[in-house]
PDB file of C-alpha atoms in Angstrom:
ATOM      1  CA  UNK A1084     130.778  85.107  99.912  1.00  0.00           C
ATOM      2  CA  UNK A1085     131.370  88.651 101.249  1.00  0.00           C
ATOM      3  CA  UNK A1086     129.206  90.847 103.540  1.00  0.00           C
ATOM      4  CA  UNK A1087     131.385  93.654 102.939  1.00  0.00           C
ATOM      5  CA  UNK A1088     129.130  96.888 102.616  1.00  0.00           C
ATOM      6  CA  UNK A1089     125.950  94.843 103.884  1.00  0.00           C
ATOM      7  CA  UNK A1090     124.601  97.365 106.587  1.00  0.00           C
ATOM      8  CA  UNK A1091     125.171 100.525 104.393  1.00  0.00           C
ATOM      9  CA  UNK A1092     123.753  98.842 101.198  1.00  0.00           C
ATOM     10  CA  UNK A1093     120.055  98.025 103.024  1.00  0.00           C
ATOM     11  CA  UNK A1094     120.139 101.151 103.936  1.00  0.00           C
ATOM     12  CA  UNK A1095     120.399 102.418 100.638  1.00  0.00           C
ATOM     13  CA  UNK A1096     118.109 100.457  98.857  1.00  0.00           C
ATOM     14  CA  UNK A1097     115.634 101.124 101.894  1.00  0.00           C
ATOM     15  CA  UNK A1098     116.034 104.893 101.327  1.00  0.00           C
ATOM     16  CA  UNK A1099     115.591 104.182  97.403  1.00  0.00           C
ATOM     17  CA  UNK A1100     112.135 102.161  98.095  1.00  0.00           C
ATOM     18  CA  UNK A1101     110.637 103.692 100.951  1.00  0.00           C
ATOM     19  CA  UNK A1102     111.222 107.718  99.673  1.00  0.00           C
ATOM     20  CA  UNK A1103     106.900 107.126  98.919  1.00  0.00           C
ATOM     21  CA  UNK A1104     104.184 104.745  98.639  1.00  0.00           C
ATOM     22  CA  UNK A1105     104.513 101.577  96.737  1.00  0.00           C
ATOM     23  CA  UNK A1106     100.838 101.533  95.773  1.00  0.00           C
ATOM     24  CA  UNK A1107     100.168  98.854  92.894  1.00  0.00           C
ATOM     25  CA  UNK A1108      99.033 101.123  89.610  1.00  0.00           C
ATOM     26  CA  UNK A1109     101.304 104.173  90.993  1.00  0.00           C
ATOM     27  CA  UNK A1110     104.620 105.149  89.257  1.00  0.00           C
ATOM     28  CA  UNK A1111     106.490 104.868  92.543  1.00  0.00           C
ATOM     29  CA  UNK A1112     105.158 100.907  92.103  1.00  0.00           C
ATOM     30  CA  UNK A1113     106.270 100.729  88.827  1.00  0.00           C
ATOM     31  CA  UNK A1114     109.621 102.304  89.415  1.00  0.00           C
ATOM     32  CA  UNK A1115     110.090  99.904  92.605  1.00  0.00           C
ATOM     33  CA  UNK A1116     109.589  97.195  90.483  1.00  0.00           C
ATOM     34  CA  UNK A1117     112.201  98.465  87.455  1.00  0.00           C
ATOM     35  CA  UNK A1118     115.021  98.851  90.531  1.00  0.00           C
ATOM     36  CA  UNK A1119     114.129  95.573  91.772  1.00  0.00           C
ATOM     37  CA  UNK A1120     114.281  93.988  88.123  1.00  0.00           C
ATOM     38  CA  UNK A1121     117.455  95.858  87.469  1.00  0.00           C
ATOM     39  CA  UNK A1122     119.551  94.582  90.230  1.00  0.00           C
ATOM     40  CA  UNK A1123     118.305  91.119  90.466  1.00  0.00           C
ATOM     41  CA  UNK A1124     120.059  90.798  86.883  1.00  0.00           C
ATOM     42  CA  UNK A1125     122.761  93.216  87.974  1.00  0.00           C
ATOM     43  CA  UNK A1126     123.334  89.938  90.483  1.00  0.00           C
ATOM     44  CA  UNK A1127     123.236  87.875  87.604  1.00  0.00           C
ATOM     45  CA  UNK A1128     120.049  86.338  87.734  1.00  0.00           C
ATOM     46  CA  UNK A1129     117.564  86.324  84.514  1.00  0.00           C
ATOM     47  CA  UNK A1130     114.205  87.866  85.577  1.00  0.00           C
ATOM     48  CA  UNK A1131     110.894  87.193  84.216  1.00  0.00           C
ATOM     49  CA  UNK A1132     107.631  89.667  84.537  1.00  0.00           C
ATOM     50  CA  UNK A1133     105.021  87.621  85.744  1.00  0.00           C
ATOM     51  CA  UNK A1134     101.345  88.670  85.406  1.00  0.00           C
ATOM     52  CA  UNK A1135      99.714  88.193  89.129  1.00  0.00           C
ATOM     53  CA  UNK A1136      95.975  89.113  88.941  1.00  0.00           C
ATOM     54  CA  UNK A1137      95.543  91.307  86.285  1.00  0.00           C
ATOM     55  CA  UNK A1138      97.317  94.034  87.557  1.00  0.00           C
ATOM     56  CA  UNK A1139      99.581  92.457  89.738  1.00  0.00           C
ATOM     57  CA  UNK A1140     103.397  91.451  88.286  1.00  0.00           C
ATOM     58  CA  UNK A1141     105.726  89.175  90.243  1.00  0.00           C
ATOM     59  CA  UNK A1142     109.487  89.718  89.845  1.00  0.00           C
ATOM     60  CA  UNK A1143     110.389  85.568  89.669  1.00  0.00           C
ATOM     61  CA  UNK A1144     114.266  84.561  89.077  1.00  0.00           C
ATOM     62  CA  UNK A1145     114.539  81.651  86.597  1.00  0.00           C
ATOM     63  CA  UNK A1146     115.563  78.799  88.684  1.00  0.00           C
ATOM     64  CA  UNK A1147     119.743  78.249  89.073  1.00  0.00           C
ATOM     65  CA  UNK A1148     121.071  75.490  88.437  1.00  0.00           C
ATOM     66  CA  UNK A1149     118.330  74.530  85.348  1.00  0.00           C
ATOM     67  CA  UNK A1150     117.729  71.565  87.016  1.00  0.00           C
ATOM     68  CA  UNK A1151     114.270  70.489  86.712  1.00  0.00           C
ATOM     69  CA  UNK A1152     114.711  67.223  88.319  1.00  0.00           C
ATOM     70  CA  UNK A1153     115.936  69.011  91.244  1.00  0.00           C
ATOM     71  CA  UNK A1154     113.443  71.455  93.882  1.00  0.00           C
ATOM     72  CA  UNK A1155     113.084  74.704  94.939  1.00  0.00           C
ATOM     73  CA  UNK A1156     114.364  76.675  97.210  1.00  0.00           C
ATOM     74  CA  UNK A1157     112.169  80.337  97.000  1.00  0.00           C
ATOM     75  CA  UNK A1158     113.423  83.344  98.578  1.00  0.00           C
ATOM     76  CA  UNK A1159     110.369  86.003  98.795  1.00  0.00           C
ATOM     77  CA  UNK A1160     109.841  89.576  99.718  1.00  0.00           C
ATOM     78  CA  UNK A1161     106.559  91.974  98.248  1.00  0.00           C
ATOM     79  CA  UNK A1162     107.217  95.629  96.705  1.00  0.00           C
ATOM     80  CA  UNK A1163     103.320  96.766  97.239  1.00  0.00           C
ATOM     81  CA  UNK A1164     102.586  98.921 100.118  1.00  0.00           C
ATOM     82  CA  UNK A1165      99.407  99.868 101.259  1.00  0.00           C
ATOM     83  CA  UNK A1166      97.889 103.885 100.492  1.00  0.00           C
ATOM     84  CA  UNK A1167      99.763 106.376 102.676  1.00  0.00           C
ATOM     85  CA  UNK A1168     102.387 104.311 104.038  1.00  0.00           C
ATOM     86  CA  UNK A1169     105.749 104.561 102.448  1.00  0.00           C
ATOM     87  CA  UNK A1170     106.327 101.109 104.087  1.00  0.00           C
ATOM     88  CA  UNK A1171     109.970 101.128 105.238  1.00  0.00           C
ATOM     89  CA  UNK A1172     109.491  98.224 107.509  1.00  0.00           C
ATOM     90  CA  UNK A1173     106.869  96.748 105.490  1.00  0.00           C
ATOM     91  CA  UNK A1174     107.980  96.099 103.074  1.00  0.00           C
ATOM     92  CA  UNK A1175     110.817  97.552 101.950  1.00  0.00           C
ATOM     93  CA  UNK A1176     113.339  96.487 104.913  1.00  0.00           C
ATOM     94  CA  UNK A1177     112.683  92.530 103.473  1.00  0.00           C
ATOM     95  CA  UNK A1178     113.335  93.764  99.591  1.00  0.00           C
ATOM     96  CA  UNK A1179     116.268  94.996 100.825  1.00  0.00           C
ATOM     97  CA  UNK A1180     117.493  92.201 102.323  1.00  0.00           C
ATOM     98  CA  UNK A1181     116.412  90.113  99.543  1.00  0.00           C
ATOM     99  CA  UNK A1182     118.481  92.220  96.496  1.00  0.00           C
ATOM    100  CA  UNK A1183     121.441  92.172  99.366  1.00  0.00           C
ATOM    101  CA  UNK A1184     121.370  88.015  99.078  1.00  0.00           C
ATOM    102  CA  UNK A1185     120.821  88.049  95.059  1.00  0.00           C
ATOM    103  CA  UNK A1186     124.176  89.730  95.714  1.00  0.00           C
ATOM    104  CA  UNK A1187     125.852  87.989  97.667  1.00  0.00           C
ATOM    105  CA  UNK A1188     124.667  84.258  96.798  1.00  0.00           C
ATOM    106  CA  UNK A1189     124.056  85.055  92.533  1.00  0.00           C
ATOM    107  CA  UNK A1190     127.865  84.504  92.332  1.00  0.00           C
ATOM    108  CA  UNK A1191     128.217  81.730  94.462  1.00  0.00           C
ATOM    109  CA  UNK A1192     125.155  79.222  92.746  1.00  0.00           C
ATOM    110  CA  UNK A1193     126.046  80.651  89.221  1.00  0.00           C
ATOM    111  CA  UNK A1194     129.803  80.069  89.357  1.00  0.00           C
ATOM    112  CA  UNK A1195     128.871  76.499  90.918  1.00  0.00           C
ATOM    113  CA  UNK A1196     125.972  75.855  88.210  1.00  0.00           C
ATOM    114  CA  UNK A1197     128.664  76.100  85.767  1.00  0.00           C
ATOM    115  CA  UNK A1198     130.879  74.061  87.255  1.00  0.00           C
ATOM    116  CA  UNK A1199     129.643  71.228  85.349  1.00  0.00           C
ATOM    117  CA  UNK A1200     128.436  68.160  87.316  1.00  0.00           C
ATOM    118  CA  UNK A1201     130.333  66.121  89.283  1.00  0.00           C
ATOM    119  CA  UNK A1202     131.335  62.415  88.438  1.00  0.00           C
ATOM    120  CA  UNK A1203     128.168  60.891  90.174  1.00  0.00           C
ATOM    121  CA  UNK A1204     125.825  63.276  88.023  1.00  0.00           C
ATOM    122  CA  UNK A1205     124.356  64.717  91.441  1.00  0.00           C
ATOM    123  CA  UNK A1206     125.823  68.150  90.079  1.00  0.00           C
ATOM    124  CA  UNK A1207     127.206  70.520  92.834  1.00  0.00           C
ATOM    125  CA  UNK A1208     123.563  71.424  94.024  1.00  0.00           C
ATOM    126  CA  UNK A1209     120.343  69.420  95.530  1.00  0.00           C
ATOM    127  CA  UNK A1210     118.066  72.073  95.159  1.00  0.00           C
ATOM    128  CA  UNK A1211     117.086  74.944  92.665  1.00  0.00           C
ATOM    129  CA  UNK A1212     116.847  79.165  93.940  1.00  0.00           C
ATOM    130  CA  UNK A1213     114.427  80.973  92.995  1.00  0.00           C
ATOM    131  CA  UNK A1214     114.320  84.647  94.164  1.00  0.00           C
ATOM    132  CA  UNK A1215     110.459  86.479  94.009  1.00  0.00           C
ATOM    133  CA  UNK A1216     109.596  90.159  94.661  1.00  0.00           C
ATOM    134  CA  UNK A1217     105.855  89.300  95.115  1.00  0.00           C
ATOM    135  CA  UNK A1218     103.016  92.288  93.960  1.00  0.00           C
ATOM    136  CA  UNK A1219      99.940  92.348  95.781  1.00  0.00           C
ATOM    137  CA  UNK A1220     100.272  91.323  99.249  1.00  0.00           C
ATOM    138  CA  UNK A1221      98.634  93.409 101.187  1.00  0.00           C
ATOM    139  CA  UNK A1222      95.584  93.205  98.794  1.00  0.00           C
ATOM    140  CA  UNK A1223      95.237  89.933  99.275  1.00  0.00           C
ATOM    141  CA  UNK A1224      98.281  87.603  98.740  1.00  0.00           C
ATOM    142  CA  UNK A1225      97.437  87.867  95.256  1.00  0.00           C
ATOM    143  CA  UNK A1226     101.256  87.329  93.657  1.00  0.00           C
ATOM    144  CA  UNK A1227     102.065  84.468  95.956  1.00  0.00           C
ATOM    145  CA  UNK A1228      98.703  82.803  95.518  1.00  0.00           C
ATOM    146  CA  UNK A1229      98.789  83.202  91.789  1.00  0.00           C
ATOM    147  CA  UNK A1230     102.920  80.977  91.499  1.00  0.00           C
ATOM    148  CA  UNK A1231     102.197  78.532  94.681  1.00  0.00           C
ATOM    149  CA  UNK A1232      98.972  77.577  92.347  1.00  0.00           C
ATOM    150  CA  UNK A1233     100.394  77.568  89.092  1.00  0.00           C
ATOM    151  CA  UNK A1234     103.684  75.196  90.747  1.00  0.00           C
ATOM    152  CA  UNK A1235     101.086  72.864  92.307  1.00  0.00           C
ATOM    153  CA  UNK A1236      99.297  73.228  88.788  1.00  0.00           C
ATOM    154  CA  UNK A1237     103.088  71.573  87.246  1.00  0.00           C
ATOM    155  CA  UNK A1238     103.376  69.283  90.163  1.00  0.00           C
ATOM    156  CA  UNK A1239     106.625  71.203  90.854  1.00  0.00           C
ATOM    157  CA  UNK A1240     107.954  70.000  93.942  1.00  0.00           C
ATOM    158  CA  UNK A1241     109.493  72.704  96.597  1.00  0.00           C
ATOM    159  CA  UNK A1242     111.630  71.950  99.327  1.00  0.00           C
ATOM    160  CA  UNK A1243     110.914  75.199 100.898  1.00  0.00           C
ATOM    161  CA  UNK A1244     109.656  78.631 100.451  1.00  0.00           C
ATOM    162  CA  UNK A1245     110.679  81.274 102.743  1.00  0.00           C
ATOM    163  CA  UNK A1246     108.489  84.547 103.420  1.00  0.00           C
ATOM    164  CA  UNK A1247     110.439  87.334 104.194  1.00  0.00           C
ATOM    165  CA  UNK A1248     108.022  89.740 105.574  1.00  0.00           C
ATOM    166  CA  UNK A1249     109.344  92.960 107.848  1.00  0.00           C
ATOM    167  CA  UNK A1250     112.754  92.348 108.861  1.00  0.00           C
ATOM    168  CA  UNK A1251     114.051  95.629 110.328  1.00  0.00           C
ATOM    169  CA  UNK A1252     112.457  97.130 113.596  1.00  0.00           C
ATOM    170  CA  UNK A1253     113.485  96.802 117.231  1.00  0.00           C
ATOM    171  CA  UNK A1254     112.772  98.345 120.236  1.00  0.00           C
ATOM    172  CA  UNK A1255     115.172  97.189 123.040  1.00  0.00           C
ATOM    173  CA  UNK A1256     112.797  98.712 125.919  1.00  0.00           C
ATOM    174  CA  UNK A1257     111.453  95.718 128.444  1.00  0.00           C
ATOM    175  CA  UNK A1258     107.414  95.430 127.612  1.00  0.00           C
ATOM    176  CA  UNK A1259     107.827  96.659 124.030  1.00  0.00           C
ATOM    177  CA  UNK A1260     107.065  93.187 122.853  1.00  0.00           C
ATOM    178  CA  UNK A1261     103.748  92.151 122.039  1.00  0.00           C
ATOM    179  CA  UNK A1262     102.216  88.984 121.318  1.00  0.00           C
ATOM    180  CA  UNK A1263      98.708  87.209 120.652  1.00  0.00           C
ATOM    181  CA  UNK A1264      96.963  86.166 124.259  1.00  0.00           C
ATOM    182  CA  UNK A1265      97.517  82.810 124.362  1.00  0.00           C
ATOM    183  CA  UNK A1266     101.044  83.183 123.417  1.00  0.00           C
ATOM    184  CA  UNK A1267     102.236  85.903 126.551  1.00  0.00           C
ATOM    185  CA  UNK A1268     104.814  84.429 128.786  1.00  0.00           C
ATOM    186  CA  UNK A1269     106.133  81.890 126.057  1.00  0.00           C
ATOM    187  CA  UNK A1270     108.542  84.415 124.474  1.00  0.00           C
ATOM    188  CA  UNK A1271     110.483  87.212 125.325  1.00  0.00           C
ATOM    189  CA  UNK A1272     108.776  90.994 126.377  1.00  0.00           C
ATOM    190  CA  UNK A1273     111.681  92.913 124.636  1.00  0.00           C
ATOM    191  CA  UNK A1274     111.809  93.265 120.952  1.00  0.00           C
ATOM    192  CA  UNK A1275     114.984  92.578 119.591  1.00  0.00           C
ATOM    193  CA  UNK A1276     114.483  89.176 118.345  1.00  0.00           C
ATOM    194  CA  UNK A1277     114.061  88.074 114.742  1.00  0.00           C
ATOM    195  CA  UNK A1278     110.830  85.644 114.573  1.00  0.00           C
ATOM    196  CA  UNK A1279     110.764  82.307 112.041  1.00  0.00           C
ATOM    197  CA  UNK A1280     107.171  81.574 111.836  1.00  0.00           C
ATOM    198  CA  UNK A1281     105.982  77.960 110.073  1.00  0.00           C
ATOM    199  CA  UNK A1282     103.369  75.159 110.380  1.00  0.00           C
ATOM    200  CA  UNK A1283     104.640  71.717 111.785  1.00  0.00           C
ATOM    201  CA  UNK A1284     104.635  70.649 107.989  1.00  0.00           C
ATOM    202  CA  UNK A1285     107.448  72.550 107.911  1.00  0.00           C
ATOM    203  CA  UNK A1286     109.648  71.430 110.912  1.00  0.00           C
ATOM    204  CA  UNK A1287     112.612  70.512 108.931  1.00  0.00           C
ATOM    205  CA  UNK A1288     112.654  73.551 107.080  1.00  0.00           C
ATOM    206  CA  UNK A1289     112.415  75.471 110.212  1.00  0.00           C
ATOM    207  CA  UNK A1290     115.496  73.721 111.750  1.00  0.00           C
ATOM    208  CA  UNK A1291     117.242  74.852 108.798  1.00  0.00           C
ATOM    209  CA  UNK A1292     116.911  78.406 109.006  1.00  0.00           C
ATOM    210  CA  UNK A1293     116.603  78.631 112.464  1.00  0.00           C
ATOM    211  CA  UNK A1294     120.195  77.368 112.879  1.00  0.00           C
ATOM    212  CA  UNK A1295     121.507  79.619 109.912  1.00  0.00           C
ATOM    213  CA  UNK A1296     119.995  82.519 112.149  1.00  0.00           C
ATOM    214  CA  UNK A1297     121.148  81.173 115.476  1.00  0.00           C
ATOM    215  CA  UNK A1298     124.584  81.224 113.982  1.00  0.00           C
ATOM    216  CA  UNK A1299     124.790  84.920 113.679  1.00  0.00           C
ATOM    217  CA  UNK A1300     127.032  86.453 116.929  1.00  0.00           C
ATOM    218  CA  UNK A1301     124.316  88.932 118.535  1.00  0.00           C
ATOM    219  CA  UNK A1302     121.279  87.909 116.726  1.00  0.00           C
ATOM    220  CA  UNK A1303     118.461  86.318 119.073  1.00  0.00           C
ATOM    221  CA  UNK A1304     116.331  84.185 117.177  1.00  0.00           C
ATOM    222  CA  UNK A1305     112.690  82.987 118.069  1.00  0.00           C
ATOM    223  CA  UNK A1306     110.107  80.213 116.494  1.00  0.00           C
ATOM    224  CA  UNK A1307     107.018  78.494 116.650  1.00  0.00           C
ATOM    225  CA  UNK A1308     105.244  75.955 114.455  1.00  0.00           C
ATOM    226  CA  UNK A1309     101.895  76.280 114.187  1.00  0.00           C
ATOM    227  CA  UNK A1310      99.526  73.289 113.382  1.00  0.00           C
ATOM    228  CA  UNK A1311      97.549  72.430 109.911  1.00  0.00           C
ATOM    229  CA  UNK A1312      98.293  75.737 107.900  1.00  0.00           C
ATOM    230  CA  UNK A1313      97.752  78.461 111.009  1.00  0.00           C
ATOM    231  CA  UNK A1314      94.018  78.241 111.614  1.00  0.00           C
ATOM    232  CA  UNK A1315      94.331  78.240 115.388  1.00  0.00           C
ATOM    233  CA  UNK A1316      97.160  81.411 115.220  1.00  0.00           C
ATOM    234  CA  UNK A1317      96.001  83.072 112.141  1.00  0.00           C
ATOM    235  CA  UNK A1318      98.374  86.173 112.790  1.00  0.00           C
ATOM    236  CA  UNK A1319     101.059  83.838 111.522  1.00  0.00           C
ATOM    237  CA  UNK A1320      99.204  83.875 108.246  1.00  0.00           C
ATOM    238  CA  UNK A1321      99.860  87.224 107.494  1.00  0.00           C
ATOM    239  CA  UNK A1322     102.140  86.915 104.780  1.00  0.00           C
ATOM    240  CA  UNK A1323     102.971  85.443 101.228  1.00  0.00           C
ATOM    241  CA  UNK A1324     104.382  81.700 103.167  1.00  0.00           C
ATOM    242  CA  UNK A1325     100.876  80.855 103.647  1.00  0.00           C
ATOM    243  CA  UNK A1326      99.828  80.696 100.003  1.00  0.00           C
ATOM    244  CA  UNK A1327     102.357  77.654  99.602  1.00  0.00           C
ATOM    245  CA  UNK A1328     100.933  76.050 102.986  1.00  0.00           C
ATOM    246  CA  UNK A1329      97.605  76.168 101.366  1.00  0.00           C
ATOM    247  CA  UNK A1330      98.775  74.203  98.698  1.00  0.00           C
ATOM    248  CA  UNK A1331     100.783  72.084 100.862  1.00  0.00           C
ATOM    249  CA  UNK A1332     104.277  73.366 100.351  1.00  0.00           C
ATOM    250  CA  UNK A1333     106.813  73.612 102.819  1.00  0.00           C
ATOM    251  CA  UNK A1334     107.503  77.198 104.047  1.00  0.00           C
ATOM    252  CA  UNK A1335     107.451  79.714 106.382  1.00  0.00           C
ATOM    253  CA  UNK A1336     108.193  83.628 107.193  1.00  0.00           C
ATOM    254  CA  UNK A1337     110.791  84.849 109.075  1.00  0.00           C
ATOM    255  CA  UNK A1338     109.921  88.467 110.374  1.00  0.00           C
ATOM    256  CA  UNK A1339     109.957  91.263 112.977  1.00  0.00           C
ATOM    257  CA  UNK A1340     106.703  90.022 114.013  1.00  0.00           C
ATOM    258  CA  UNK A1341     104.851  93.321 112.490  1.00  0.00           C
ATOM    259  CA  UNK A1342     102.386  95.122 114.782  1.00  0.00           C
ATOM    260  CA  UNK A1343     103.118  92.877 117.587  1.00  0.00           C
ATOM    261  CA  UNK A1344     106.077  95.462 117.906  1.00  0.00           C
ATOM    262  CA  UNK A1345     105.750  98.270 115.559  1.00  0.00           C
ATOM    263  CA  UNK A1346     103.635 101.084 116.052  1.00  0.00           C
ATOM    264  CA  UNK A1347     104.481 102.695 112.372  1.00  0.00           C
ATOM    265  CA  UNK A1348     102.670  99.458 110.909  1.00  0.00           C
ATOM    266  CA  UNK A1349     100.786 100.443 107.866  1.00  0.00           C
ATOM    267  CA  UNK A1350     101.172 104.557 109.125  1.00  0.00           C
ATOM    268  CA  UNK A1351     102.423 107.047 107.140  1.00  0.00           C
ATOM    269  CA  UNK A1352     105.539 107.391 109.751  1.00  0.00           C
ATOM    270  CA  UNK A1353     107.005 103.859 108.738  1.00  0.00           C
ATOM    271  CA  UNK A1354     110.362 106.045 107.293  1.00  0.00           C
ATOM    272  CA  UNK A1355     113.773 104.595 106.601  1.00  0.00           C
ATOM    273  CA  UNK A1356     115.052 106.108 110.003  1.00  0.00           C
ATOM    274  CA  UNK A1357     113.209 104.054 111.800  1.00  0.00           C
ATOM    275  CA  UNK A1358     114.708 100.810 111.156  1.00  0.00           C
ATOM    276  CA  UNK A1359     117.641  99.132 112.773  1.00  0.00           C
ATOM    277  CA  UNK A1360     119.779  98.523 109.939  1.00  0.00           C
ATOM    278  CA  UNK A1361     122.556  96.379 111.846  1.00  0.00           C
ATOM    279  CA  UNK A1362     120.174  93.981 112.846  1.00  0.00           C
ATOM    280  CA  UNK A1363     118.829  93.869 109.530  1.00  0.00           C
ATOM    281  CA  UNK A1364     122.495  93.174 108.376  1.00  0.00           C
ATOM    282  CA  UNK A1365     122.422  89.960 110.180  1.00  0.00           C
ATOM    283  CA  UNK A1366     119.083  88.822 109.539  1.00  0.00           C
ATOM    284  CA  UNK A1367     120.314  89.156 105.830  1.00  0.00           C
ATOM    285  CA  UNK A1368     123.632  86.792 106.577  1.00  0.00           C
ATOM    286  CA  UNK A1369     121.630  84.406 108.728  1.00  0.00           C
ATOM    287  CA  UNK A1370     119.317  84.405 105.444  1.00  0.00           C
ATOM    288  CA  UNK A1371     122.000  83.425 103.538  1.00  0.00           C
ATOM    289  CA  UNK A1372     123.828  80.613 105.208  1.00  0.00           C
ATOM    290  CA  UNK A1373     120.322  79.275 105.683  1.00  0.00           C
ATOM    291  CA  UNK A1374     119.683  79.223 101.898  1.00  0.00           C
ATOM    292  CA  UNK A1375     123.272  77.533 101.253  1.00  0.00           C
ATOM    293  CA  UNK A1376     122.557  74.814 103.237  1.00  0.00           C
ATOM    294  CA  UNK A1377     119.068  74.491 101.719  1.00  0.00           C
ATOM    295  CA  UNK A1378     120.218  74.158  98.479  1.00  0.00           C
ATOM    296  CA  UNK A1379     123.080  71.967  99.447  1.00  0.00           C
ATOM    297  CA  UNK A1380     121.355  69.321 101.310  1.00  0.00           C
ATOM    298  CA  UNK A1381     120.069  66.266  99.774  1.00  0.00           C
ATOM    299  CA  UNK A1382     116.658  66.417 101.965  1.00  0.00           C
ATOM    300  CA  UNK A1383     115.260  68.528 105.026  1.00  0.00           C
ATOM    301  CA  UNK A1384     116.461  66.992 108.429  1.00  0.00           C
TER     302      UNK A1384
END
């Protein structure tokens, strides 16, 4: 697996995304979601168009390997922005890196899906990928809600779902990190950390990704788990990984921790130039050797 070109392509599809509002019923929406569709099968994944809401569509991978026997692993980013906001950060930035890892890790679990399965049957993989560009998040969670009901609906199970919810903005200036009252002191001031939010349900997941992150030269990496499904915290509910807590799922978000540090949140100044597109770059390759070893273990330590 090669990064080769990693920085320069997020910016790219960034720029490509974020050139206007995302808004759900808009052209720019619908031609979001036909670059999205086109190079998650460009990467070599089959794509299905899946109603969300009425006028909602999730863009949903069809699991590799076909395994049903075996779980999921879900990668997921939303397209939708709100009115006004071109949404570079939010959420184009996480789209980005999510078309950068169909990339990169469509060869890798398609070559070894056809490998053919190894003497003990186990196959080369323990888990399934599954890659979603979710549609209505910021009205609502609506995509995510609609496929973490309809898999608890077909008793699917899911070893983990990960949200990946605004992944590109830092500010290295001491005090430009901000964080809920009851959580000041606990974490750094200085905002050039990537967060990994989740709910103690989720610890083993967590460990997973965390250490995929941590293993990135240059990238500091931050987490909490929160308990029940975020009640107590609900800023850490403020993305498409709480749809599957509801329903009892495994998962979490990993993010730039939104408004807590970004002051283009949901403005009409939230451009491509103001992300940090090396950091992104490793977020996206921490991402990656997260989701290997999720897919390659036989359970969640």
């Amino acid at each position: 697996m090669t990064i080769e070109r990693l920085a320069e392509n997020l910016r790219v599809h960034v720029e490509r995304l974020a050139a206007t509002p995302r808004v759900p019923g808009t052209e720019a929406h619908q031609q979001a979601r036909a670059y999205i569709h086109g190079l998650l099968e460009e990467a070599g994944f089959s794509v299905d168009e899946v109603h969300a809401g009425g006028a909602g569509i999730n863009l949903v991978t069809r699991p590799v390997p076909d395994r049903p026997d075996l779980p999921l692993v879900i990668l997921g980013a939303h397209y939708d922005t709100v009115v006004g906001s071109p949404g570079a950060d939010d959420n184009a930035s996480a789209v980005a890196s999510l078309l950068e890892m169909a990339r990169l890790l469509g060869p890798v679990v398609n070559r070894a899906a056809g490998a053919g399965p190894r003497l003990d049957g186990a196959g080369p993989w323990h888990a399934r990928l599954v890659l979603v560009a979710y549609d209505l998040e910021e009205y609502g969670l609506i995509g995510s809600l609609e496929q973490a009901r309809a898999l608890r609906r077909g008793s699917v199970a899911v070893r983990g779902m990960i949200s990946l919810e605004m992944l590109g903005y830092t500010d290295h200036r001491p005090g430009s990190q901000q964080l809920p009252p009851h959580l000041k002191g606990l974490y750094p001031d200085v905002a050039d950390f990537i967060g990994v939010c989740a709910n103690e349900a989720s610890a083993g997941l967590m460990r997973v990704v965390v250490a995929g992150l941590k293993g990135v030269a240059g990238l500091p990496v931050e987490s909490i788990a929160v308990p029940g499904t975020g009640e107590l915290v609900p800023q850490v509910r403020l993305s498409d990984h709480s749809s599957f807590w509801d329903e009892g799922y495994p998962a979490l978000m990993i993010t730039d921790t939104s408004f807590f540090r970004n002051p283009h949140y949901h403005q009409g100044s939230d451009t491509p130039d103001k992300l940090d597109y090396p950091f992104l770059e490793r977020v996206t390759a921490g991402v990656c050797t997260a989701t290997l070893q999720l897919l390659q273990v036989h359970e969640l330590p």
